[in-house]
Coordinates of C-alpha atoms in Angstrom, one line a residue:
M665 CA -20.6 -13.0 34.6
R666 CA -21.3 -12.4 30.9
I667 CA -20.8 -8.6 31.1
V668 CA -17.4 -8.9 32.8
R669 CA -16.3 -11.7 30.4
S670 CA -17.2 -9.6 27.4
F671 CA -15.5 -6.5 28.9
V672 CA -12.3 -8.4 29.5
A673 CA -12.5 -10.2 26.1
G674 CA -12.9 -6.9 24.4
L675 CA -9.8 -5.4 26.0
E676 CA -7.8 -8.6 25.1
K677 CA -8.8 -8.2 21.4
V678 CA -7.8 -4.6 21.3
V679 CA -4.4 -5.4 22.8
Q680 CA -4.1 -8.4 20.4
F681 CA -4.5 -6.2 17.3
P682 CA -2.8 -2.8 18.0
S683 CA -2.4 -2.1 14.3
L684 CA -6.1 -1.2 14.1
I685 CA -5.5 1.8 16.4
A686 CA -2.6 2.9 14.2
W687 CA -4.8 2.8 11.0
L688 CA -7.5 4.9 12.7
Y689 CA -4.9 7.3 14.2
L690 CA -3.2 7.9 10.8
T691 CA -6.6 8.4 9.1
S692 CA -7.6 11.0 11.8
V693 CA -4.3 12.9 11.3
L694 CA -4.7 12.9 7.5
L695 CA -8.3 14.3 7.8
T696 CA -7.3 17.1 10.2
V697 CA -4.2 18.3 8.4
P698 CA -6.1 20.4 5.8
L699 CA -8.1 22.0 8.7
A700 CA -4.9 22.7 10.6
L701 CA -3.3 24.3 7.5
S702 CA -6.4 26.5 7.0
M703 CA -6.3 27.6 10.6
R704 CA -2.6 28.3 10.3
T705 CA -3.3 30.7 7.4
L706 CA -6.1 32.4 9.3
L707 CA -3.9 33.0 12.3
K708 CA -1.0 34.2 10.2
D709 CA -3.2 36.7 8.4
S710 CA -4.5 37.9 11.7
L711 CA -1.1 38.4 13.3
G712 CA 0.5 39.9 10.2
S713 CA 3.6 41.9 10.9
S714 CA 2.4 43.2 14.2
L715 CA 4.1 42.6 17.5
V716 CA 1.3 40.4 18.8
H717 CA 3.3 37.3 18.0
E718 CA 5.9 38.4 20.5
N719 CA 3.3 38.6 23.2
L720 CA 2.0 35.1 22.2
R721 CA 5.5 33.7 22.7
Q722 CA 5.1 34.6 26.4
G723 CA 1.6 33.2 26.7
F724 CA -1.9 33.4 25.4
D725 CA -2.8 37.1 24.5
M726 CA -6.5 37.6 25.5
D727 CA -6.4 41.2 24.0
W728 CA -5.5 39.8 20.6
Y729 CA -7.9 37.0 20.9
G730 CA -10.8 39.4 21.7
E731 CA -10.1 41.2 18.4
F732 CA -9.6 38.0 16.5
S733 CA -12.8 36.4 17.8
S734 CA -14.9 39.5 17.2
G735 CA -14.3 39.4 13.5
S736 CA -14.1 35.6 13.1
A737 CA -16.5 33.4 11.3
G738 CA -16.6 29.9 9.9
L739 CA -13.6 27.8 10.8
A740 CA -11.9 30.7 12.6
D741 CA -14.8 30.8 15.0
S742 CA -13.8 27.4 16.4
F743 CA -10.4 28.7 17.6
G744 CA -9.8 29.8 21.2
P745 CA -8.7 28.7 24.7
S746 CA -11.6 26.3 24.8
V747 CA -9.9 24.0 22.2
V748 CA -7.2 23.0 24.8
G749 CA -7.5 20.4 27.4
S750 CA -10.8 18.7 28.3
L751 CA -13.0 21.7 27.4
P752 CA -13.7 20.6 23.8
I753 CA -15.1 17.3 25.2
L754 CA -17.5 19.1 27.5
S755 CA -18.4 21.7 24.8
N756 CA -19.2 19.0 22.2
L757 CA -21.2 17.0 24.8
E758 CA -23.3 20.0 25.6
K759 CA -23.9 20.7 21.9
L760 CA -24.9 17.1 21.4
I761 CA -27.4 17.1 24.2
D762 CA -28.7 20.5 23.2
G763 CA -29.2 19.3 19.6
E764 CA -26.9 22.0 18.3
I765 CA -24.1 19.7 16.9
L766 CA -25.3 20.3 13.3
Q767 CA -25.0 24.0 13.7
A768 CA -21.2 23.9 13.6
D769 CA -19.3 25.4 10.7
G770 CA -19.7 23.6 7.4
T771 CA -16.0 22.9 7.0
I772 CA -16.0 21.1 10.4
L773 CA -19.1 19.2 9.6
L774 CA -17.6 18.1 6.3
A775 CA -14.5 16.9 8.1
G776 CA -16.7 15.0 10.6
L777 CA -18.6 13.4 7.7
L778 CA -15.3 12.3 6.1
F779 CA -14.3 10.8 9.4
L780 CA -17.6 8.9 9.6
L781 CA -17.0 7.6 6.1
A782 CA -13.5 6.5 7.1
W783 CA -15.0 4.6 10.0
A784 CA -17.5 3.0 7.6
F785 CA -14.6 1.9 5.4
F786 CA -12.6 0.4 8.3
A787 CA -15.6 -1.1 10.2
G788 CA -15.8 -4.3 8.2
G789 CA -12.2 -5.2 8.6
I790 CA -12.2 -4.3 12.3
L791 CA -15.3 -6.3 13.2
D792 CA -14.1 -9.2 11.1
R793 CA -10.9 -9.3 13.0
Y794 CA -12.6 -9.1 16.4
A795 CA -15.3 -11.7 15.4
H796 CA -12.7 -14.1 13.9
P797 CA -9.5 -13.6 16.0
D798 CA -8.2 -17.0 14.9
E799 CA -8.1 -16.1 11.2
P800 CA -4.7 -14.9 9.9
P801 CA -4.6 -11.1 10.6
T802 CA -3.2 -10.3 7.2
R803 CA -3.4 -6.8 5.6
A804 CA -5.0 -8.4 2.4
R805 CA -7.9 -9.9 4.4
F806 CA -8.4 -6.7 6.4
F807 CA -8.7 -4.5 3.3
S808 CA -10.8 -7.1 1.5
Q809 CA -13.3 -7.1 4.4
N810 CA -13.3 -3.3 4.3
G811 CA -14.2 -3.2 0.7
E812 CA -16.8 -5.9 1.0
Y813 CA -18.7 -4.2 3.7
F814 CA -18.1 -0.5 2.9
F815 CA -21.3 0.3 1.1
R816 CA -23.4 -1.7 3.6
F817 CA -21.9 0.5 6.4
V818 CA -22.5 3.6 4.3
R819 CA -26.2 2.7 4.1
L820 CA -26.2 2.0 7.9
L821 CA -24.5 5.4 8.4
I822 CA -27.3 7.1 6.4
I823 CA -29.9 5.3 8.5
S824 CA -28.1 6.3 11.7
L825 CA -27.9 10.0 10.7
L826 CA -31.7 9.9 10.0
F827 CA -32.3 8.4 13.5
Y828 CA -30.2 11.1 15.2
W829 CA -31.7 13.9 13.1
G830 CA -35.1 12.7 14.1
I831 CA -34.2 12.8 17.8
F832 CA -32.9 16.3 17.5
R833 CA -35.7 17.5 15.2
W834 CA -38.7 15.9 16.9
V835 CA -37.5 15.5 20.5
A836 CA -34.5 17.5 21.6
N837 CA -35.4 20.9 20.0
P838 CA -39.1 20.8 20.9
L839 CA -38.2 19.9 24.5
H840 CA -35.7 22.7 24.8
D841 CA -38.3 25.1 23.4
W842 CA -40.9 23.8 25.9
L843 CA -38.3 24.1 28.7
E844 CA -37.7 27.7 27.9
D845 CA -41.4 28.5 27.8
A846 CA -42.1 26.5 31.0
T847 CA -39.4 28.1 33.1
R848 CA -39.6 31.7 31.8
D849 CA -41.5 32.9 34.8
V850 CA -40.1 30.4 37.4
T851 CA -38.3 32.0 40.2
Q852 CA -37.0 28.9 41.9
E853 CA -33.6 27.9 40.6
K854 CA -34.0 24.3 41.8
T855 CA -37.1 23.9 39.6
V856 CA -35.3 25.1 36.5
I857 CA -32.4 22.8 37.2
L858 CA -34.7 19.9 37.8
F859 CA -36.6 20.4 34.5
T860 CA -33.3 20.9 32.6
L861 CA -31.9 17.7 34.0
L862 CA -35.0 15.8 33.1
V863 CA -34.8 17.0 29.5
Y864 CA -31.1 16.2 29.3
A865 CA -31.8 12.7 30.7
L866 CA -34.5 11.9 28.2
V867 CA -32.5 13.1 25.2
A868 CA -29.4 11.2 26.5
F869 CA -31.4 8.0 27.0
L870 CA -32.8 8.2 23.5
L871 CA -29.3 8.8 22.1
L872 CA -27.9 5.9 24.2
L873 CA -30.7 3.5 23.0
V874 CA -30.1 4.4 19.3
S875 CA -26.4 4.1 19.8
L876 CA -26.8 0.6 21.3
V877 CA -29.1 -0.6 18.5
L878 CA -26.7 0.8 15.8
D879 CA -23.6 -0.7 17.5
Y880 CA -25.2 -4.2 17.4
A881 CA -26.5 -3.6 13.9
K882 CA -22.9 -3.0 12.8
I883 CA -21.8 -6.2 14.5
A884 CA -24.7 -8.2 12.9
L885 CA -23.7 -7.0 9.5
V886 CA -20.3 -8.7 9.8
V887 CA -20.9 -11.6 12.2
E888 CA -24.0 -12.8 10.4
R889 CA -22.8 -11.5 7.0
R890 CA -26.0 -9.5 6.4
R891 CA -26.5 -7.5 3.2
S892 CA -29.4 -5.3 4.3
A893 CA -28.5 -2.4 6.6
L894 CA -32.2 -2.0 7.5
L895 CA -32.6 -5.6 8.6
A896 CA -29.3 -5.3 10.5
C897 CA -30.9 -2.4 12.5
L898 CA -33.9 -4.6 13.3
R899 CA -31.5 -7.4 14.4
G900 CA -29.6 -4.9 16.6
A901 CA -32.9 -3.7 18.1
R902 CA -34.0 -7.3 18.7
F903 CA -30.7 -8.1 20.4
V904 CA -30.9 -5.1 22.7
L905 CA -34.6 -5.8 23.6
T906 CA -33.9 -9.5 24.3
H907 CA -30.7 -8.8 26.3
P908 CA -31.3 -5.4 27.8
G909 CA -29.3 -6.1 31.0
S910 CA -26.2 -7.4 29.3
A911 CA -26.2 -4.8 26.5
L912 CA -26.8 -1.8 28.8
G913 CA -24.5 -3.1 31.6
L914 CA -21.6 -3.6 29.2
Y915 CA -22.2 -0.2 27.7
L916 CA -22.3 1.5 31.1
L917 CA -19.2 -0.3 32.2
L918 CA -17.2 0.9 29.1
T919 CA -18.7 4.4 29.5
T920 CA -17.3 4.4 33.1
V921 CA -13.9 3.7 31.7
S922 CA -14.4 6.5 29.2
L923 CA -15.3 9.0 32.0
L924 CA -12.2 7.9 34.0
L925 CA -10.1 8.6 30.9
V926 CA -11.6 12.1 30.5
W927 CA -11.0 12.7 34.2
L928 CA -7.4 11.6 34.0
Y929 CA -6.9 13.7 30.9
N930 CA -8.4 16.7 32.6
L931 CA -5.8 16.3 35.4
V932 CA -2.8 16.1 33.2
A933 CA -3.7 18.2 30.1
P934 CA -1.9 21.6 30.0
G935 CA -4.0 24.7 29.6
P936 CA -3.7 27.4 26.9
G937 CA -0.9 29.3 28.8
Q938 CA 2.0 27.3 27.4
S939 CA 4.8 29.5 25.9
G940 CA 8.1 27.5 25.8
V941 CA 8.9 25.0 23.1
A942 CA 9.1 22.1 25.6
T943 CA 5.8 22.8 27.2
I944 CA 4.1 23.2 23.8
L945 CA 5.5 19.9 22.7
L946 CA 4.4 18.3 26.0
A947 CA 0.8 19.7 25.5
F948 CA 0.8 18.3 22.0
L949 CA 2.1 14.8 23.0
V950 CA -0.4 14.6 25.9
G951 CA -3.2 15.5 23.4
Q952 CA -2.0 12.8 21.0
I953 CA -1.8 10.2 23.7
Y954 CA -5.3 11.0 24.7
L955 CA -6.5 10.8 21.1
I956 CA -4.9 7.3 20.7
A957 CA -6.5 6.2 24.0
R958 CA -9.9 7.4 22.8
L959 CA -9.6 5.5 19.6
G960 CA -8.5 2.4 21.6
L961 CA -11.6 2.9 23.8
K962 CA -13.8 3.1 20.8
L963 CA -12.4 -0.2 19.5
W964 CA -12.8 -1.6 23.0
F965 CA -16.6 -0.9 22.7
L966 CA -16.8 -2.7 19.4
A967 CA -14.7 -5.7 20.6
G968 CA -16.5 -6.1 23.8
Q969 CA -19.9 -5.8 22.2
T970 CA -18.9 -8.3 19.5
A971 CA -17.9 -10.7 22.2
L972 CA -21.2 -10.2 23.9
F973 CA -23.1 -10.7 20.6
Q974 CA -21.3 -13.9 19.8
S975 CA -21.8 -15.3 23.3

């Protein structure tokens, strides 16, 4: 079956070229270090010379956090127990479906934009390696492909941001406004839940459709050596429309793996109540392993979809 073959071929290519995960991981770390240092300064200023830091050595101090969060803004507003374990995943997913992802602090949005630009830089080399696994996997070829396709992927990134903005601006936000008006006087909780699920399902379907088209647009840019990002989008749309079962089936199969990964992480991820050095290090290591697995899964998506596109 074509879906299963592409699924397996994608995993084989990810395992074949593990250095790609390393490049993306190091880039992620470098982009987040300035944010971590800024947060460290904010926390240090909040604790000062008080005895709160002694309490924090025994576990998370909710009394201190209540005072800290009441006067926090900007980057400081993103700190709290919800940043530990699987809660950030669920929180970000909710913001995405609600169309509130762009309401985050400007510093975080800037870091996110830099990460997207980093992906735009590495995308050419990654897809070239997956599309041509028999070519010598040299560092020179990898960075040559990155440089050749970078500005094409930047143009595709701009198009993708416009697509997502259009969904949030013209679909998600109006639907949520309509949902609030339509359920204001409804007394049946089941009716409210049903309407909410329908709105979420419609927004999620549109995001999935755009994501599919853009994924295959990226692949078309490299596999077919296209120069126009707009024509690559049309090519991606044509591929999805002519192979809807295979494209959607592979995406859902990989999404299932992603959900299993989140479930597993939710089982083993320590909560915010860590106090000893050993448990804090364990929480950090588990988080880093999960981050590496997420990056590998993202590459699995690209490798599997590339195999499907070439088949």
